[in-house]
Short mmCIF file of C-alpha atoms in Angstrom, two decimals:
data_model
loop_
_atom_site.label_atom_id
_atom_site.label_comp_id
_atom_site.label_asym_id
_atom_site.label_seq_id
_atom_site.Cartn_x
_atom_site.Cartn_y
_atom_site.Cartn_z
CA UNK A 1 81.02 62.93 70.65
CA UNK A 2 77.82 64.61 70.54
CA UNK A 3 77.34 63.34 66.97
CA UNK A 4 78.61 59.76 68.10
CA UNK A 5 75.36 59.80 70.74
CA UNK A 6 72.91 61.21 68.19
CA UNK A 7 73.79 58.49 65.32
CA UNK A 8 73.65 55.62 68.09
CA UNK A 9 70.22 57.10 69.08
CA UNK A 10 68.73 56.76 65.65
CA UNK A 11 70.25 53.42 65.13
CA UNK A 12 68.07 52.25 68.23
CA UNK A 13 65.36 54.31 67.06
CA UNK A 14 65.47 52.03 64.17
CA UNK A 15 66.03 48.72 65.70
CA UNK A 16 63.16 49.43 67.43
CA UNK A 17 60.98 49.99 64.54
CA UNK A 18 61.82 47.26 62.98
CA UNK A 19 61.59 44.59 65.94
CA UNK A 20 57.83 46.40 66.39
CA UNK A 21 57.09 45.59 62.31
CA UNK A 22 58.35 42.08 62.76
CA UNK A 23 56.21 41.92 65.94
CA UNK A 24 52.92 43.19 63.96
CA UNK A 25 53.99 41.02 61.01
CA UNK A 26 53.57 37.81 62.97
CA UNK A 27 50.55 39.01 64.36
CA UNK A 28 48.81 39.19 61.28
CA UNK A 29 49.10 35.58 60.98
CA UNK A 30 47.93 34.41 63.85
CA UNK A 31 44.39 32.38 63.96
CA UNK A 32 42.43 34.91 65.59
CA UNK A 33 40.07 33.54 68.31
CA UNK A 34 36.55 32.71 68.03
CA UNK A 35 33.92 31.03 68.80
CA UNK A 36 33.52 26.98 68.28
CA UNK A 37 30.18 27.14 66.68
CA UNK A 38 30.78 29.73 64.05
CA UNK A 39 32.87 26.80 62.16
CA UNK A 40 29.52 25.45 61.77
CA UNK A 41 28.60 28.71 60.12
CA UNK A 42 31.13 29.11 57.39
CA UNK A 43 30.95 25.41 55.78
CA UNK A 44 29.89 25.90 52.41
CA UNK A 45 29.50 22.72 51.17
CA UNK A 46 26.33 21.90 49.93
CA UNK A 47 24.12 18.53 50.63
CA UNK A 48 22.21 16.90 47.88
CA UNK A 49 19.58 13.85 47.79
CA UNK A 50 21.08 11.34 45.08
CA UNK A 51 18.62 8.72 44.04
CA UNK A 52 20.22 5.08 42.98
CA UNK A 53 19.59 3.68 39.81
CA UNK A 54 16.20 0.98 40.69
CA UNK A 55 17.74 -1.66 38.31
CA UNK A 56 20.78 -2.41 40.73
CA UNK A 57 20.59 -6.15 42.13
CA UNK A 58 22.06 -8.00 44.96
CA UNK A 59 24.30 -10.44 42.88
CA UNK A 60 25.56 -13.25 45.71
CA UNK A 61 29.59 -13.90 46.03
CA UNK A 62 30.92 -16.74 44.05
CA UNK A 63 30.13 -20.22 45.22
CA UNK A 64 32.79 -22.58 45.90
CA UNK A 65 33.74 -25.35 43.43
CA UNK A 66 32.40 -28.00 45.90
CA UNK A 67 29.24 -26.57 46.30
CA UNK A 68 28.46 -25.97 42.68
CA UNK A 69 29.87 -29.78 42.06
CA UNK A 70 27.64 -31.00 44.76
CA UNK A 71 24.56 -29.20 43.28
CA UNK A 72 25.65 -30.54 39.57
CA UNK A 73 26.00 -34.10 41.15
CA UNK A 74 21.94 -33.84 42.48
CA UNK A 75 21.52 -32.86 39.30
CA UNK A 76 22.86 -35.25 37.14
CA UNK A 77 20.25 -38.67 35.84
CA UNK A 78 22.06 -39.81 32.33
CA UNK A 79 24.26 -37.37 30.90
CA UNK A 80 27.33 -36.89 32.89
CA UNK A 81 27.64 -33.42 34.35
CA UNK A 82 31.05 -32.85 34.93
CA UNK A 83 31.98 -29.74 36.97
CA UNK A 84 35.14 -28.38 35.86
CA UNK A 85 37.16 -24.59 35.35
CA UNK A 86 35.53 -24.33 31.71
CA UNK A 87 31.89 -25.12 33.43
CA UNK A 88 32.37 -22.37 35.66
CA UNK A 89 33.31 -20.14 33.27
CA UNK A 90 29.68 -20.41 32.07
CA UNK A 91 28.14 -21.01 35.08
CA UNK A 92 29.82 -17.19 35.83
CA UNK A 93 28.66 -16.59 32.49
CA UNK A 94 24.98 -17.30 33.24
CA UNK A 95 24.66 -16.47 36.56
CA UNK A 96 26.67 -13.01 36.79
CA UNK A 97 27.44 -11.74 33.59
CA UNK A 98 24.29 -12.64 31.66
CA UNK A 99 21.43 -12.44 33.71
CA UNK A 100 19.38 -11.05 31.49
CA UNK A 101 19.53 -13.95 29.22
CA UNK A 102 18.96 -16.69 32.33
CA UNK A 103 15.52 -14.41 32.58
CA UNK A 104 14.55 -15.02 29.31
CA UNK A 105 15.04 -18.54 29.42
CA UNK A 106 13.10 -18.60 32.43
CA UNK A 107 10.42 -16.78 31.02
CA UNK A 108 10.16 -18.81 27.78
CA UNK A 109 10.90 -22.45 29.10
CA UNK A 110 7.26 -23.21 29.96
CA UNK A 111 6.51 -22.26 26.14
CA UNK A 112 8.09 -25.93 25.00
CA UNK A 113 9.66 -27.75 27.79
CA UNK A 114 6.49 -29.84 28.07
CA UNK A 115 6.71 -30.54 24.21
CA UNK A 116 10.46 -31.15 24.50
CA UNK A 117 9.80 -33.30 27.79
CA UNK A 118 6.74 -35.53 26.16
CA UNK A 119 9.06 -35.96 22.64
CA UNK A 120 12.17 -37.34 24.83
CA UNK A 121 9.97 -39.75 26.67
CA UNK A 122 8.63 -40.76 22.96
CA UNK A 123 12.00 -41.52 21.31
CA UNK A 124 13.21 -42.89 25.26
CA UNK A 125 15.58 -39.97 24.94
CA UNK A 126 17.24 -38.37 28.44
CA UNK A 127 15.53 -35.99 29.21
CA UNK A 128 18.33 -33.75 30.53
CA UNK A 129 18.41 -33.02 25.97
CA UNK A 130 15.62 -30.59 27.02
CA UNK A 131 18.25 -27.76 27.87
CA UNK A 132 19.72 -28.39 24.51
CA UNK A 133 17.76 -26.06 23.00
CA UNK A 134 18.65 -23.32 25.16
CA UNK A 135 21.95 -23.03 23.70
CA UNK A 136 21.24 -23.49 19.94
CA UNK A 137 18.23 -20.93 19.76
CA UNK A 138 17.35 -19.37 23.55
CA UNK A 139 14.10 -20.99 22.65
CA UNK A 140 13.83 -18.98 19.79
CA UNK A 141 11.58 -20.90 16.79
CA UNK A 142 12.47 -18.23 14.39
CA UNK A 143 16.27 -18.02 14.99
CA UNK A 144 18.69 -18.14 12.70
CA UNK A 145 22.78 -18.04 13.09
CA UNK A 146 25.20 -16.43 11.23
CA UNK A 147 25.99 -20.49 9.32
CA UNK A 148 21.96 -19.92 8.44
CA UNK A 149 21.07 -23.07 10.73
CA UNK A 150 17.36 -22.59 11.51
CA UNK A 151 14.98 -23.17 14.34
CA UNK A 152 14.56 -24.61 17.84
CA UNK A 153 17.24 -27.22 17.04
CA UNK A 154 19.41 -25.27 14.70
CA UNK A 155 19.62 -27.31 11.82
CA UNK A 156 21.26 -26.63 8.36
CA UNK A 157 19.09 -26.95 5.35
CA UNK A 158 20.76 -30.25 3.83
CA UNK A 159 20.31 -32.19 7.64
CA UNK A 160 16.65 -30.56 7.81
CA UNK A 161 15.82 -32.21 4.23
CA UNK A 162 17.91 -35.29 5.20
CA UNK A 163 15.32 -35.40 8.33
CA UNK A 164 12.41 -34.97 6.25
CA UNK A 165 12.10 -30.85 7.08
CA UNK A 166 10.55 -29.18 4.10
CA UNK A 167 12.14 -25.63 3.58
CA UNK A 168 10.54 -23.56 0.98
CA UNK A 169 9.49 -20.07 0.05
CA UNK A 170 5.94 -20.31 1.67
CA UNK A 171 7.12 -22.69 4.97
CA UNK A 172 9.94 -23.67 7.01
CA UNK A 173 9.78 -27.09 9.17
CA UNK A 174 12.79 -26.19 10.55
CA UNK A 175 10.57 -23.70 12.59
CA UNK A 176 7.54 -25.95 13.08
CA UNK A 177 8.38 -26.38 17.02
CA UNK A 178 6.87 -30.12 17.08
CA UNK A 179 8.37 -31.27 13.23
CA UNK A 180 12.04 -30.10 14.50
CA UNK A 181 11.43 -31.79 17.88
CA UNK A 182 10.91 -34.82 15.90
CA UNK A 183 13.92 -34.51 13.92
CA UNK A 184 16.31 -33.84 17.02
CA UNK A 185 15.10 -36.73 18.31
CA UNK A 186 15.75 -38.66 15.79
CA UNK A 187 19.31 -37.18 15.03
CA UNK A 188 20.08 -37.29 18.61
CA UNK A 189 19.50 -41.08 18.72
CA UNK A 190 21.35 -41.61 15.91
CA UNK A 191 24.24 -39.61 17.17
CA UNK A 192 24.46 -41.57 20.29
CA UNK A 193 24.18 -44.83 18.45
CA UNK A 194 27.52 -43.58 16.94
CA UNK A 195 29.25 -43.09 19.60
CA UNK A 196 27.66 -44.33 22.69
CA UNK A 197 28.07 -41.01 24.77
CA UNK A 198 26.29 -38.53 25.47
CA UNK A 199 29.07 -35.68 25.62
CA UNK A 200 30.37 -36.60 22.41
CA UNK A 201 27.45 -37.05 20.85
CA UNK A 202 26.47 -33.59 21.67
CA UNK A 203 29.75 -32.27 20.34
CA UNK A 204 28.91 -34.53 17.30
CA UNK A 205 24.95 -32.04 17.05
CA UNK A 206 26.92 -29.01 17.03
CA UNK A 207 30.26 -29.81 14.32
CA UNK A 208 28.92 -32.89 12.83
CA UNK A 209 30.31 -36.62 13.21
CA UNK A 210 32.53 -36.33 10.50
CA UNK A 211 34.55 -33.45 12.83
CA UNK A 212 34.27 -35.44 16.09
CA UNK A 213 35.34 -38.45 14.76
CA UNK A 214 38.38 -36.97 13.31
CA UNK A 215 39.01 -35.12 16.56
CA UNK A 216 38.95 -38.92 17.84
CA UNK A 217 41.43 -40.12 15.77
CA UNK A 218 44.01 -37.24 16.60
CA UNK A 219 43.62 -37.83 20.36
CA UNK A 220 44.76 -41.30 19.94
CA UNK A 221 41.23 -43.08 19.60
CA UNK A 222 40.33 -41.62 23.51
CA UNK A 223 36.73 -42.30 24.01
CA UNK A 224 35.69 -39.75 26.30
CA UNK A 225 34.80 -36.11 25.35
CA UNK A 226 37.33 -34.81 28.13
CA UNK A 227 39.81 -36.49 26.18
CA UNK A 228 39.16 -35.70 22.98
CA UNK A 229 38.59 -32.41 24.07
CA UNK A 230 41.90 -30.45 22.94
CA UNK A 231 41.18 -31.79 19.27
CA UNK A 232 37.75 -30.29 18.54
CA UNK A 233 37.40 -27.23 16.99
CA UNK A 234 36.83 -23.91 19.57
CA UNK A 235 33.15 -23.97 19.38
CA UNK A 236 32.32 -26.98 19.93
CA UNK A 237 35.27 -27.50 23.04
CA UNK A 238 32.79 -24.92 24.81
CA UNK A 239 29.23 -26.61 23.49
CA UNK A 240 29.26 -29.06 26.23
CA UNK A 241 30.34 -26.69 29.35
CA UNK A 242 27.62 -24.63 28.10
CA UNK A 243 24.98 -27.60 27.81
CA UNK A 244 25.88 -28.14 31.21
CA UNK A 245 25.94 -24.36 32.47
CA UNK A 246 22.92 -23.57 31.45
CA UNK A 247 21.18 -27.02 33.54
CA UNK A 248 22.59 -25.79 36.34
CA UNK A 249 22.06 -22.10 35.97
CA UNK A 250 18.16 -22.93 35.21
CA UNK A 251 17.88 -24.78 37.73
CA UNK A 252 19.78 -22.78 40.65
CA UNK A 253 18.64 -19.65 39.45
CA UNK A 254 17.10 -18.54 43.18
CA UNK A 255 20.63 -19.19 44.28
CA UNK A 256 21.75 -16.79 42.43
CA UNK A 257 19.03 -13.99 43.00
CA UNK A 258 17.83 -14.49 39.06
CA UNK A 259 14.01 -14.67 39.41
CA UNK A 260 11.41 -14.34 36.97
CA UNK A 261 7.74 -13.84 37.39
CA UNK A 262 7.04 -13.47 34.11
CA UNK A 263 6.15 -16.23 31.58
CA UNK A 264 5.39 -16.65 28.19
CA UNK A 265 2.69 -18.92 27.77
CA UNK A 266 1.05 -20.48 24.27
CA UNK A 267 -2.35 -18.97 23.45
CA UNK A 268 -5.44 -21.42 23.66
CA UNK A 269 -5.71 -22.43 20.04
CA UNK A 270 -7.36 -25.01 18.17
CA UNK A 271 -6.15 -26.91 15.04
CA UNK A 272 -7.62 -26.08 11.09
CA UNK A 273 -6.84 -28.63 8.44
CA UNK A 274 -5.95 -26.68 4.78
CA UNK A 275 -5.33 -27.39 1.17
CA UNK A 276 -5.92 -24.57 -0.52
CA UNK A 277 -4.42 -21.05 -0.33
CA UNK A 278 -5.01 -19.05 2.83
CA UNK A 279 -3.97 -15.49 3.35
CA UNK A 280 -3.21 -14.93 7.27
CA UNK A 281 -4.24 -11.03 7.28
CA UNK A 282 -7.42 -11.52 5.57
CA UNK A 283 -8.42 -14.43 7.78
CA UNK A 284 -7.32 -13.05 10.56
CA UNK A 285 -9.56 -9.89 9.84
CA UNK A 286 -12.92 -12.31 9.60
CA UNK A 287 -12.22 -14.33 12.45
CA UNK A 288 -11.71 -11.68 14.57
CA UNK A 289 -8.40 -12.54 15.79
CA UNK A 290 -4.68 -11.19 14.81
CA UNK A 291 -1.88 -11.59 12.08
CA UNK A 292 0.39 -11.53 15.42
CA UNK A 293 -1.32 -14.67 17.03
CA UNK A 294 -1.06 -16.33 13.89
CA UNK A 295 2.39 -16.36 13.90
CA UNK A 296 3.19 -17.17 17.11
CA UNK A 297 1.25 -20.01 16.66
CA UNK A 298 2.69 -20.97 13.66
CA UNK A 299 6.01 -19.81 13.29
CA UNK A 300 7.25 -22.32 10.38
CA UNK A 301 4.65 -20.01 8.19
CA UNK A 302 6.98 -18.04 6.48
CA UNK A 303 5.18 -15.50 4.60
CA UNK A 304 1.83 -15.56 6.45
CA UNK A 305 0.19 -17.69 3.63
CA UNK A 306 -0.52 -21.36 3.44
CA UNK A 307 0.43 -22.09 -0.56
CA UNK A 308 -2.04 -23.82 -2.91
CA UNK A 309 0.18 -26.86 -3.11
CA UNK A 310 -2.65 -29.84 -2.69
CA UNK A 311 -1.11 -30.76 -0.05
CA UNK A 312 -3.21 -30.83 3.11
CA UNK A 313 -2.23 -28.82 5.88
CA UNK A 314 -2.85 -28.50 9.80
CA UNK A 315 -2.49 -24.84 11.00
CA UNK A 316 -2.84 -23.51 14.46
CA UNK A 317 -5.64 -20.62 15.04
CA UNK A 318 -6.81 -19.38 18.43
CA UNK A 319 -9.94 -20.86 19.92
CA UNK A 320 -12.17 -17.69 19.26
CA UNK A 321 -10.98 -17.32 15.53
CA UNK A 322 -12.07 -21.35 15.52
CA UNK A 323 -15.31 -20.97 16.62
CA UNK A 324 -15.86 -17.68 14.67
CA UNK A 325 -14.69 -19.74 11.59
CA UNK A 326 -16.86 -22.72 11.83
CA UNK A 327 -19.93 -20.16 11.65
CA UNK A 328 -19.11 -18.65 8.05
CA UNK A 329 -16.18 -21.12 7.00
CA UNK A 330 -17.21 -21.12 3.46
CA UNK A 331 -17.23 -17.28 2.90
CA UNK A 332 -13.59 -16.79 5.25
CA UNK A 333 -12.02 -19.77 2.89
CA UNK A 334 -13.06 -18.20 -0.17
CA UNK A 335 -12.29 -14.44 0.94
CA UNK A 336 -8.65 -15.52 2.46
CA UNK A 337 -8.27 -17.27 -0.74
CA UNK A 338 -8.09 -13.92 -2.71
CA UNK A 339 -4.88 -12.60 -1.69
CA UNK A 340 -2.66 -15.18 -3.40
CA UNK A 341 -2.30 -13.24 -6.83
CA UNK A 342 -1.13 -9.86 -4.77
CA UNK A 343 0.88 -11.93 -2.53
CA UNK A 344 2.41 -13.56 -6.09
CA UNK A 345 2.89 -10.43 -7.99
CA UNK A 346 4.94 -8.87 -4.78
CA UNK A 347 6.59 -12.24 -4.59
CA UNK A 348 8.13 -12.04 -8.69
CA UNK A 349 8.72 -8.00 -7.49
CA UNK A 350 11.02 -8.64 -5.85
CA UNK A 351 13.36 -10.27 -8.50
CA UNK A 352 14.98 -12.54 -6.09
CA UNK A 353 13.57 -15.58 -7.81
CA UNK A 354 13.15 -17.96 -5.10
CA UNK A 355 9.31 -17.83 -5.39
CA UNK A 356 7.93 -21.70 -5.86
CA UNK A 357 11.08 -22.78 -5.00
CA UNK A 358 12.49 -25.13 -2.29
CA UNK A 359 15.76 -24.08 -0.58
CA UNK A 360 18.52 -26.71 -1.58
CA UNK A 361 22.48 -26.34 -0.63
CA UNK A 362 25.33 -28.18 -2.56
CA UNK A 363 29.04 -28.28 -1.79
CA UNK A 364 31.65 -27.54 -4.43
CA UNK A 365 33.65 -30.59 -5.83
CA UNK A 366 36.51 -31.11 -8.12
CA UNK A 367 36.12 -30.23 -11.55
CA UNK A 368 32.92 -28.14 -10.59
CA UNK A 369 31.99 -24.74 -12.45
CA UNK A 370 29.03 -22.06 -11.79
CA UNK A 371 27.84 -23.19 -15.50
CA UNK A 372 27.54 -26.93 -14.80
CA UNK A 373 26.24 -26.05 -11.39
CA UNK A 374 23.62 -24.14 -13.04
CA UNK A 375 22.79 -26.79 -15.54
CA UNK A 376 22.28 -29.60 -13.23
CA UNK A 377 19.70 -27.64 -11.00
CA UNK A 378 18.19 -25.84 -13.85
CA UNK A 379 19.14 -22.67 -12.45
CA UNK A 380 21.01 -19.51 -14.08
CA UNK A 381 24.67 -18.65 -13.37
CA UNK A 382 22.94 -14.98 -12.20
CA UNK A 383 20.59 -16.49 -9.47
CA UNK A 384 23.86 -18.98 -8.52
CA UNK A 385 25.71 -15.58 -7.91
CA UNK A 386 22.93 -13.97 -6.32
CA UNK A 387 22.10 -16.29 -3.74
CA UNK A 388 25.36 -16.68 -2.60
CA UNK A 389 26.47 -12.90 -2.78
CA UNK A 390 29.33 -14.05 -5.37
CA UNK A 391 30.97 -11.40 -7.54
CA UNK A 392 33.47 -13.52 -9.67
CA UNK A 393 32.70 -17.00 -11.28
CA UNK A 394 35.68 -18.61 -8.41
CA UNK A 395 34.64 -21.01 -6.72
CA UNK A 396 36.47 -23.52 -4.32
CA UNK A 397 36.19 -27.50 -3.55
CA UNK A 398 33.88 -27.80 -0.45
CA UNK A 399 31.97 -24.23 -0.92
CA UNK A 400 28.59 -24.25 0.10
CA UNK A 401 25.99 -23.27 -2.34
CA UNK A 402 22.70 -22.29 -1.69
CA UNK A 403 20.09 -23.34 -4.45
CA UNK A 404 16.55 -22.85 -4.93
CA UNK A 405 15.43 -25.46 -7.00
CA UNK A 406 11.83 -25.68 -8.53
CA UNK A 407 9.34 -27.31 -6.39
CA UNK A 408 8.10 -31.17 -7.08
CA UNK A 409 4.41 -30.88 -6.72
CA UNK A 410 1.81 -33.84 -7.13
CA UNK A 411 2.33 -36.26 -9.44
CA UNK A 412 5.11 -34.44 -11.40
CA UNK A 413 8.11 -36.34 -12.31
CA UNK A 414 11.65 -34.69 -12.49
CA UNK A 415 14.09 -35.85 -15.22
CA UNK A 416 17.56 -36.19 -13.92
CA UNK A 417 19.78 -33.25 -15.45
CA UNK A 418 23.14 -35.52 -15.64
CA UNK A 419 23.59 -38.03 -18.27
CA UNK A 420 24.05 -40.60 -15.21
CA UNK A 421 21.46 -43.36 -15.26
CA UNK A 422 21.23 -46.28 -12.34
CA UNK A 423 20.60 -50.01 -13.24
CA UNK A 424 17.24 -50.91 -12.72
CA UNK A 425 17.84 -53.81 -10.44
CA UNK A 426 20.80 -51.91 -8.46
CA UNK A 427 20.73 -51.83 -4.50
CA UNK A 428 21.02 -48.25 -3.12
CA UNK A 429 22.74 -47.43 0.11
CA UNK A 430 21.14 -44.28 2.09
CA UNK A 431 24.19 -42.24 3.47
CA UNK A 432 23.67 -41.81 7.52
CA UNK A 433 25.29 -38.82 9.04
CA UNK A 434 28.82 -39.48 9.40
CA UNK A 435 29.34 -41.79 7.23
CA UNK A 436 32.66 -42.12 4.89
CA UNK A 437 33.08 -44.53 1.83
CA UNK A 438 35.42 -46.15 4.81
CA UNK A 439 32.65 -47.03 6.69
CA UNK A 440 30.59 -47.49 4.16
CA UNK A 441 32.69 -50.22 2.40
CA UNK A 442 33.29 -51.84 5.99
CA UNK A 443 29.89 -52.22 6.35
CA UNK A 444 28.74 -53.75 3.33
CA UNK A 445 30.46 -57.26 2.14
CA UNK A 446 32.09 -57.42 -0.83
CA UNK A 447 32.20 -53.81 -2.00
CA UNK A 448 35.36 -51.50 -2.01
CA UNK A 449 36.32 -47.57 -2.01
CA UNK A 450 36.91 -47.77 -5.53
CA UNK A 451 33.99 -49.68 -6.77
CA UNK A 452 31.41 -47.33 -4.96
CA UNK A 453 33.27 -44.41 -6.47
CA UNK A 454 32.45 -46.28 -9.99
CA UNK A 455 28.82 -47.28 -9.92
CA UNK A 456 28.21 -43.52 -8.06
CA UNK A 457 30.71 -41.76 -10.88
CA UNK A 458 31.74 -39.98 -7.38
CA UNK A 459 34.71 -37.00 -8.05
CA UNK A 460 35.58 -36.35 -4.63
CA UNK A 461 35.13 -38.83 -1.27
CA UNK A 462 32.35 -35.99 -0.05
CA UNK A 463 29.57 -36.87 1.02
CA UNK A 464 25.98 -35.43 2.09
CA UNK A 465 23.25 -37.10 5.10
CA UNK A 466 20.19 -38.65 3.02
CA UNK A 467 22.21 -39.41 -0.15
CA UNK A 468 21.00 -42.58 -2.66
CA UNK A 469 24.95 -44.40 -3.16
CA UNK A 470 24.65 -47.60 -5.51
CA UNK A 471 26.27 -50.37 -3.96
CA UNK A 472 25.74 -53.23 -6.08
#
């Protein structure tokens, strides 16, 4: 009994020992109690300054489609400005994604608007064309796409010669701002007397009217651009939403937050009549004026010479080099005149051969080979391949060659190459852009497809702006 008593004892003993370690255990995790402001004390996390980046702008939310159609509709004079999901595309284009390039455009617009404006008026042009520009080049003289289209106005060689733009190793028209201005002018007017509107005829600048007109005949002879629209080919279904982006973008820039306080603007210059060599550096050095403000003024100048050609020559020169020139004009003609056998020997350096040379292109057609290529132009088979970056002797019907064919100066008669010789009393037909031996034949009575291909020994049906066709 006694040892019955002593074991229940210990087991309370226990019980309570354990009940008083359970009790301590929950005690240790209890929140212990303190004051409300030492929180304040043990946060740790530290508090930094962050600057924002100073570029960030304010772009506006989207406008809605009436609003931008309303604006487009006080916009509008001639050309119809549609307003349309593809025009917003570029309008979002211009005004959100590409700001940058709406500020440039801003900034360079006062540079030849006023020469584009007084040309338009000339020819009795609209003058919404202006903004064409914008979209071949940015208002770029000097730029030149991937298809090696030149200029303000983007034209190929074969339409700039067809024009009358001389392209050579000393000049380019094609970057003369006022000589391409001409030329757009004139190809815009004929474009439009093609097709009588404006949208197409715009498609028609950027693909040709050989393209457009075959885009016309898929769509079922539709005479709108809207309609014709699915036919053309991807760059130029987006040429005339762009041409009509980029008028409203210009001018509802502040709309849109895009400002610009910037702008270029043309140097005071005064005009220099040449016809004889003229190095720019060297002049440049005498007049006291630089090789820089040379060629902004005359950006068609290619390699910052004026060649000894005979031809006379009007070049633009800042006011002070003008006046500084008309002191000692004798001495800065004959010391400019100098550099033309250094600029020469660097010129034949470089082994390119396209020195004296004007820049010609010629497309591929049946029966064609690099060696009769070669023959007709005068050329070699190794220049053919090296100004086209060819590796093999293939070539393929409706390639585009680039030649450089010797230049025609004064008085010096070329001998035609082919063994092809016109009647004397012939009449000649001057191919307009566009044109097919279709048309042609449609348009002149009593001649047919097959008798133009006779007199003109023609291969293929291809043909080029500006070329002589005998036609009786």
């Amino acid at each position: 009994m006694k040892r019955i008593t002593t074991i229940f004892f210990s087991f309370t003993i226990s019980t309570l020992a354990i009940a008083q370690n359970v009790d301590e255990k929950k005690d240790s995790i209890s929140i212990a109690t303190s004051p409300v402001d030492s929180l304040v004390l043990k946060d740790t996390v530290k508090t930094e300054l962050v600057s924002l980046p100073s570029n960030l702008e304010f772009i506006p939310a989207d406008e809605t489609p009436e609003l931008i159609a309303d604006r487009l509709s006080c916009l509008q004079q001639t050309i119809p400005l549609t307003y349309n999901s593809k025009v917003h595309a570029f309008i979002d284009y211009f005004s959100v994604r590409d700001r940058d390039y709406t500020r440039m455009v801003l900034r360079r617009k006062d540079l030849y608007f006023p020469l584009f404006e007084k040309k338009l008026k000339q020819y009795n042009l609209p003058d919404e064309l202006k903004y064409l520009s914008i979209i071949e080049s940015g208002l770029n003289p000097r730029a030149i796409s991937i298809a090696r289209a030149v200029g303000l106005w983007q034209f190929m060689s074969g339409t700039g010669r067809y024009l009358g733009l001389r392209n050579d190793w000393y000049t380019d028209d094609r970057m003369d701002p006022e000589k391409a201005t001409d030329a757009a002018c004139q190809y815009l007017t004929q474009l439009y007397s093609i097709f009588h509107d404006w949208p197409l005829a715009l498609a028609a600048y950027n693909s040709g009217p050989g393209t457009v007109r075959w885009a016309i005949r898929r769509s079922g002879y539709k005479k709108s651009f809207w309609e014709v629209y699915p036919f053309l080919p991807r760059e130029t279904r987006s040429y005339v939403p762009q041409f009509i982006a980029i008028i409203y973008s210009v001018n509802y820039a502040a709309e849109h937050n895009i400002f610009e306080e910037a702008r270029e603007e043309i140097l005071p210059h005064d005009t220099l009549s040449v016809n004889q060599f003229l190095h720019f550096d060297t002049f440049a050095k005498l007049t006291g004026t630089c090789v820089e403000d040379l060629q902004l003024l005359n950006p068609h100048i290619r390699k910052n010479a004026i060649p000894d050609d005979g031809k006379l020559r009007v070049i633009k020169v800042p006011k002070v080099a003008k006046e500084n020139f008309s002191v000692n004009r004798k001495m800065i003609l004959d010391s400019a005149a100098r550099g033309k056998k250094e600029l020469e020997a660097l010129a034949k350096a470089v082994n390119d051969f396209t020195y004296g040379r004007d820049r010609d292109v010629y497309y591929v057609r049946n029966g064609d080979a690099l060696g009769t290529i070669a023959q007709r132009f005068g050329v070699s088979i190794r220049n053919l391949k090296e100004w086209n970056n060819l590796r093999g002797n293939l070539i393929r019907i409706g390639q585009c060659l680039i030649i450089w064919v010797p230049s025609i100066k004064p008085g010096r008669q070329i001998v035609p190459t082919t063994s092809y010789v016109s009647p004397k009393d012939s009449k000649t037909y001057t191919v307009q852009p566009g044109d097919t031996l279709w048309d042609i034949s449609k348009k002149l009575p009593g001649i047919t497809i097959e008798k133009i291909r006779s007199l003109n020994n023609l291969k293929s049906s291809h043909l080029q702006p500006g070329q002589k066709l005998i036609v009786g």
